[in-house]
Amino acid sequence: MTTTPHTQQQLDEILTTGLAWLYDTVQPDNAHASHHGIVLHHPEANRWYGFCPAGARNLPVVSVDVTKVEYKLDNAGDSIPANPLEPGELRALADELRRRGLDVDNTWNGHPGKTGSVGIVRPAHPTLIAAVDRYRRGCTEHPQRSVFCDCEAWRAESARIIHPPRRPAVSVS
Ligand SMILES: [Zn+2]
């Protein structure tokens, strides 16, 4: 990854946007959100960032992934990422989250892998936690289908989640 002031500024915006979704966004009391949360893309850096409200330990996890992974063979002939996360990249992400006032209690993976994640101690906004609980409860009209329901009511509940505003540099999936 080539870090320039421009890509750094975009990462700052992604973190601001994602953390505002996790911590400052009031979700409707008739919406549900998957515990996977949202993904914000950083195409110029070949990265995407995940903001998961309830990951490991049921607390938020911010993750960074290489978007387009290239592979090469190591000396043993095994396929490994040729463009993994940079050494120190995951640590820098954890440091930046700390700088923003969040206690970090763990990191997972990182260089030489293609994914890394940071565990945050502060729980997500209560209304987002409630929305994740509503997801885990599953469809109330078709309990036997649980979270795999595709009826109108279940999809409408999902569609009512408030997402971050879309920006040119940041797409939501
Ligand atoms: Zn249903």
mmCIF file of C-alpha atoms and ligand atoms in Angstrom:
data_model
loop_
_atom_site.group_PDB
_atom_site.id
_atom_site.type_symbol
_atom_site.label_atom_id
_atom_site.label_comp_id
_atom_site.label_asym_id
_atom_site.label_seq_id
_atom_site.Cartn_x
_atom_site.Cartn_y
_atom_site.Cartn_z
ATOM 1 C CA MET A 1 0.000 0.000 0.000
ATOM 2 C CA THR A 2 1.316 3.418 -0.937
ATOM 3 C CA THR A 3 0.490 5.880 1.785
ATOM 4 C CA THR A 4 0.133 9.459 0.622
ATOM 5 C CA PRO A 5 -1.454 12.421 2.408
ATOM 6 C CA HIS A 6 -4.476 11.844 0.159
ATOM 7 C CA THR A 7 -4.951 8.162 0.990
ATOM 8 C CA GLN A 8 -4.325 8.971 4.672
ATOM 9 C CA GLN A 9 -7.017 11.630 4.589
ATOM 10 C CA GLN A 10 -9.428 9.148 3.024
ATOM 11 C CA LEU A 11 -8.643 6.636 5.753
ATOM 12 C CA ASP A 12 -9.334 9.326 8.364
ATOM 13 C CA GLU A 13 -12.727 9.957 6.751
ATOM 14 C CA ILE A 14 -13.498 6.240 6.647
ATOM 15 C CA LEU A 15 -12.708 5.857 10.345
ATOM 16 C CA THR A 16 -14.712 8.958 11.248
ATOM 17 C CA THR A 17 -17.668 7.687 9.218
ATOM 18 C CA GLY A 18 -17.513 4.120 10.490
ATOM 19 C CA LEU A 19 -17.072 5.092 14.140
ATOM 20 C CA ALA A 20 -19.933 7.589 13.884
ATOM 21 C CA TRP A 21 -22.095 4.722 12.638
ATOM 22 C CA LEU A 22 -20.996 2.462 15.498
ATOM 23 C CA TYR A 23 -21.241 4.987 18.305
ATOM 24 C CA ASP A 24 -23.325 8.038 17.407
ATOM 25 C CA THR A 25 -26.109 6.829 15.130
ATOM 26 C CA VAL A 26 -29.534 6.246 16.656
ATOM 27 C CA GLN A 27 -31.138 3.263 14.942
ATOM 28 C CA PRO A 28 -34.920 2.907 14.636
ATOM 29 C CA ASP A 29 -36.518 0.532 17.117
ATOM 30 C CA ASN A 30 -38.066 -1.423 14.230
ATOM 31 C CA ALA A 31 -34.834 -2.107 12.315
ATOM 32 C CA HIS A 32 -32.359 -4.962 12.477
ATOM 33 C CA ALA A 33 -28.655 -5.087 11.644
ATOM 34 C CA SER A 34 -26.490 -8.115 11.043
ATOM 35 C CA HIS A 35 -23.650 -8.407 13.554
ATOM 36 C CA HIS A 36 -21.314 -8.111 10.535
ATOM 37 C CA GLY A 37 -22.077 -4.394 10.383
ATOM 38 C CA ILE A 38 -20.912 -2.231 7.488
ATOM 39 C CA VAL A 39 -18.003 -2.133 5.064
ATOM 40 C CA LEU A 40 -16.382 1.084 3.804
ATOM 41 C CA HIS A 41 -14.141 0.815 0.759
ATOM 42 C CA HIS A 42 -10.811 2.574 0.194
ATOM 43 C CA PRO A 43 -10.099 1.704 -3.465
ATOM 44 C CA GLU A 44 -6.955 3.817 -3.852
ATOM 45 C CA ALA A 45 -5.305 1.941 -0.991
ATOM 46 C CA ASN A 46 -6.672 -1.466 -2.111
ATOM 47 C CA ARG A 47 -8.321 -1.848 1.272
ATOM 48 C CA TRP A 48 -11.761 -2.186 2.772
ATOM 49 C CA TYR A 49 -12.610 -1.492 6.380
ATOM 50 C CA GLY A 50 -15.251 -3.291 8.387
ATOM 51 C CA PHE A 51 -17.188 -1.877 11.340
ATOM 52 C CA CYS A 52 -18.751 -4.733 13.211
ATOM 53 C CA PRO A 53 -20.962 -3.834 16.193
ATOM 54 C CA ALA A 54 -20.771 -7.196 17.946
ATOM 55 C CA GLY A 55 -17.816 -9.376 17.024
ATOM 56 C CA ALA A 56 -15.504 -11.265 19.325
ATOM 57 C CA ARG A 57 -16.670 -10.944 22.951
ATOM 58 C CA ASN A 58 -19.838 -9.319 21.600
ATOM 59 C CA LEU A 59 -17.979 -5.978 21.403
ATOM 60 C CA PRO A 60 -17.132 -3.859 18.336
ATOM 61 C CA VAL A 61 -14.393 -4.922 15.941
ATOM 62 C CA VAL A 62 -12.805 -2.696 13.294
ATOM 63 C CA SER A 63 -11.121 -4.677 10.534
ATOM 64 C CA VAL A 64 -8.896 -3.952 7.548
ATOM 65 C CA ASP A 65 -8.699 -6.241 4.523
ATOM 66 C CA VAL A 66 -6.776 -6.202 1.266
ATOM 67 C CA THR A 67 -9.449 -5.809 -1.431
ATOM 68 C CA LYS A 68 -7.646 -7.362 -4.394
ATOM 69 C CA VAL A 69 -5.268 -10.009 -3.126
ATOM 70 C CA GLU A 70 -2.456 -11.244 -5.329
ATOM 71 C CA TYR A 71 -0.853 -14.569 -4.540
ATOM 72 C CA LYS A 72 2.593 -16.035 -4.878
ATOM 73 C CA LEU A 73 4.178 -19.333 -3.931
ATOM 74 C CA ASP A 74 6.399 -19.539 -0.872
ATOM 75 C CA ASN A 75 9.489 -21.754 -0.665
ATOM 76 C CA ALA A 76 7.338 -24.741 0.275
ATOM 77 C CA GLY A 77 5.125 -24.232 -2.763
ATOM 78 C CA ASP A 78 2.159 -22.923 -0.755
ATOM 79 C CA SER A 79 0.101 -20.018 -2.016
ATOM 80 C CA ILE A 80 0.523 -16.907 0.125
ATOM 81 C CA PRO A 81 -0.545 -13.267 -0.327
ATOM 82 C CA ALA A 82 1.964 -11.301 -2.410
ATOM 83 C CA ASN A 83 0.451 -7.981 -1.294
ATOM 84 C CA PRO A 84 -0.487 -8.590 2.357
ATOM 85 C CA LEU A 85 -1.136 -5.944 4.984
ATOM 86 C CA GLU A 86 2.023 -3.935 5.628
ATOM 87 C CA PRO A 87 4.119 -4.699 8.692
ATOM 88 C CA GLY A 88 2.835 -2.318 11.348
ATOM 89 C CA GLU A 89 -0.358 -1.490 9.450
ATOM 90 C CA LEU A 90 -2.644 -3.185 11.973
ATOM 91 C CA ARG A 91 -0.736 -1.626 14.856
ATOM 92 C CA ALA A 92 -1.119 1.800 13.236
ATOM 93 C CA LEU A 93 -4.867 1.224 12.959
ATOM 94 C CA ALA A 94 -5.065 0.225 16.633
ATOM 95 C CA ASP A 95 -2.981 3.284 17.599
ATOM 96 C CA GLU A 96 -5.260 5.565 15.601
ATOM 97 C CA LEU A 97 -8.336 4.123 17.325
ATOM 98 C CA ARG A 98 -6.652 4.723 20.698
ATOM 99 C CA ARG A 99 -5.801 8.272 19.627
ATOM 100 C CA ARG A 100 -9.516 8.735 19.019
ATOM 101 C CA GLY A 101 -10.194 7.801 22.632
ATOM 102 C CA LEU A 102 -11.154 4.152 22.224
ATOM 103 C CA ASP A 103 -9.621 1.451 24.390
ATOM 104 C CA VAL A 104 -8.283 -1.418 22.317
ATOM 105 C CA ASP A 105 -7.996 -4.767 24.050
ATOM 106 C CA ASN A 106 -6.829 -7.058 21.271
ATOM 107 C CA THR A 107 -5.731 -7.363 17.667
ATOM 108 C CA TRP A 108 -5.965 -10.407 15.421
ATOM 109 C CA ASN A 109 -3.978 -11.394 12.326
ATOM 110 C CA GLY A 110 -2.309 -8.613 10.297
ATOM 111 C CA HIS A 111 0.972 -8.894 8.354
ATOM 112 C CA PRO A 112 1.790 -11.215 6.585
ATOM 113 C CA GLY A 113 -1.918 -11.972 6.210
ATOM 114 C CA LYS A 114 -4.488 -10.186 4.078
ATOM 115 C CA THR A 115 -6.806 -9.301 6.950
ATOM 116 C CA GLY A 116 -6.498 -7.865 10.419
ATOM 117 C CA SER A 117 -8.876 -6.744 13.116
ATOM 118 C CA VAL A 118 -8.912 -4.648 16.251
ATOM 119 C CA GLY A 119 -11.159 -5.314 19.256
ATOM 120 C CA ILE A 120 -12.619 -2.256 20.965
ATOM 121 C CA VAL A 121 -13.764 -2.240 24.591
ATOM 122 C CA ARG A 122 -16.492 0.398 24.308
ATOM 123 C CA PRO A 123 -19.862 -1.141 23.347
ATOM 124 C CA ALA A 124 -21.679 0.146 20.279
ATOM 125 C CA HIS A 125 -24.615 2.568 20.546
ATOM 126 C CA PRO A 126 -27.427 0.912 22.544
ATOM 127 C CA THR A 127 -29.881 1.254 19.673
ATOM 128 C CA LEU A 128 -27.423 -0.516 17.337
ATOM 129 C CA ILE A 129 -26.932 -3.309 19.876
ATOM 130 C CA ALA A 130 -30.725 -3.604 20.069
ATOM 131 C CA ALA A 131 -30.883 -3.826 16.265
ATOM 132 C CA VAL A 132 -28.307 -6.643 16.275
ATOM 133 C CA ASP A 133 -30.342 -8.434 18.957
ATOM 134 C CA ARG A 134 -33.393 -8.062 16.718
ATOM 135 C CA TYR A 135 -31.405 -9.661 13.873
ATOM 136 C CA ARG A 136 -30.310 -12.577 16.050
ATOM 137 C CA ARG A 137 -33.893 -13.112 17.203
ATOM 138 C CA GLY A 138 -34.764 -13.758 13.555
ATOM 139 C CA CYS A 139 -37.997 -13.208 11.702
ATOM 140 C CA THR A 140 -40.867 -13.051 14.178
ATOM 141 C CA GLU A 141 -43.448 -13.922 11.521
ATOM 142 C CA HIS A 142 -41.533 -17.009 10.348
ATOM 143 C CA PRO A 143 -39.540 -18.165 13.372
ATOM 144 C CA GLN A 144 -38.589 -21.429 11.678
ATOM 145 C CA ARG A 145 -36.633 -19.445 9.047
ATOM 146 C CA SER A 146 -34.828 -17.347 11.690
ATOM 147 C CA VAL A 147 -32.289 -14.939 10.109
ATOM 148 C CA PHE A 148 -32.581 -16.646 6.711
ATOM 149 C CA CYS A 149 -36.089 -15.387 6.069
ATOM 150 C CA ASP A 150 -36.645 -13.343 2.925
ATOM 151 C CA CYS A 151 -40.219 -12.196 3.520
ATOM 152 C CA GLU A 152 -41.227 -8.581 3.046
ATOM 153 C CA ALA A 153 -41.407 -7.807 6.762
ATOM 154 C CA TRP A 154 -37.923 -9.177 7.444
ATOM 155 C CA ARG A 155 -36.391 -7.327 4.511
ATOM 156 C CA ALA A 156 -38.192 -4.108 5.489
ATOM 157 C CA GLU A 157 -36.792 -4.398 9.008
ATOM 158 C CA SER A 158 -33.292 -4.689 7.518
ATOM 159 C CA ALA A 159 -33.855 -1.758 5.142
ATOM 160 C CA ARG A 160 -34.718 0.585 8.033
ATOM 161 C CA ILE A 161 -31.151 0.542 9.377
ATOM 162 C CA ILE A 162 -29.537 3.967 9.085
ATOM 163 C CA HIS A 163 -26.348 3.779 6.984
ATOM 164 C CA PRO A 164 -23.620 6.418 6.755
ATOM 165 C CA PRO A 165 -24.057 9.018 4.039
ATOM 166 C CA ARG A 166 -22.503 7.926 0.764
ATOM 167 C CA ARG A 167 -19.490 9.829 -0.487
ATOM 168 C CA PRO A 168 -17.485 9.563 -3.686
ATOM 169 C CA ALA A 169 -14.516 7.978 -1.953
ATOM 170 C CA VAL A 170 -16.517 5.782 0.378
ATOM 171 C CA SER A 171 -19.016 3.242 -0.844
ATOM 172 C CA VAL A 172 -21.161 1.161 1.435
ATOM 173 C CA SER A 173 -21.917 -2.468 0.836
HETATM 174 ZN ZN ZN B 1 -40.344 -13.795 7.586
#
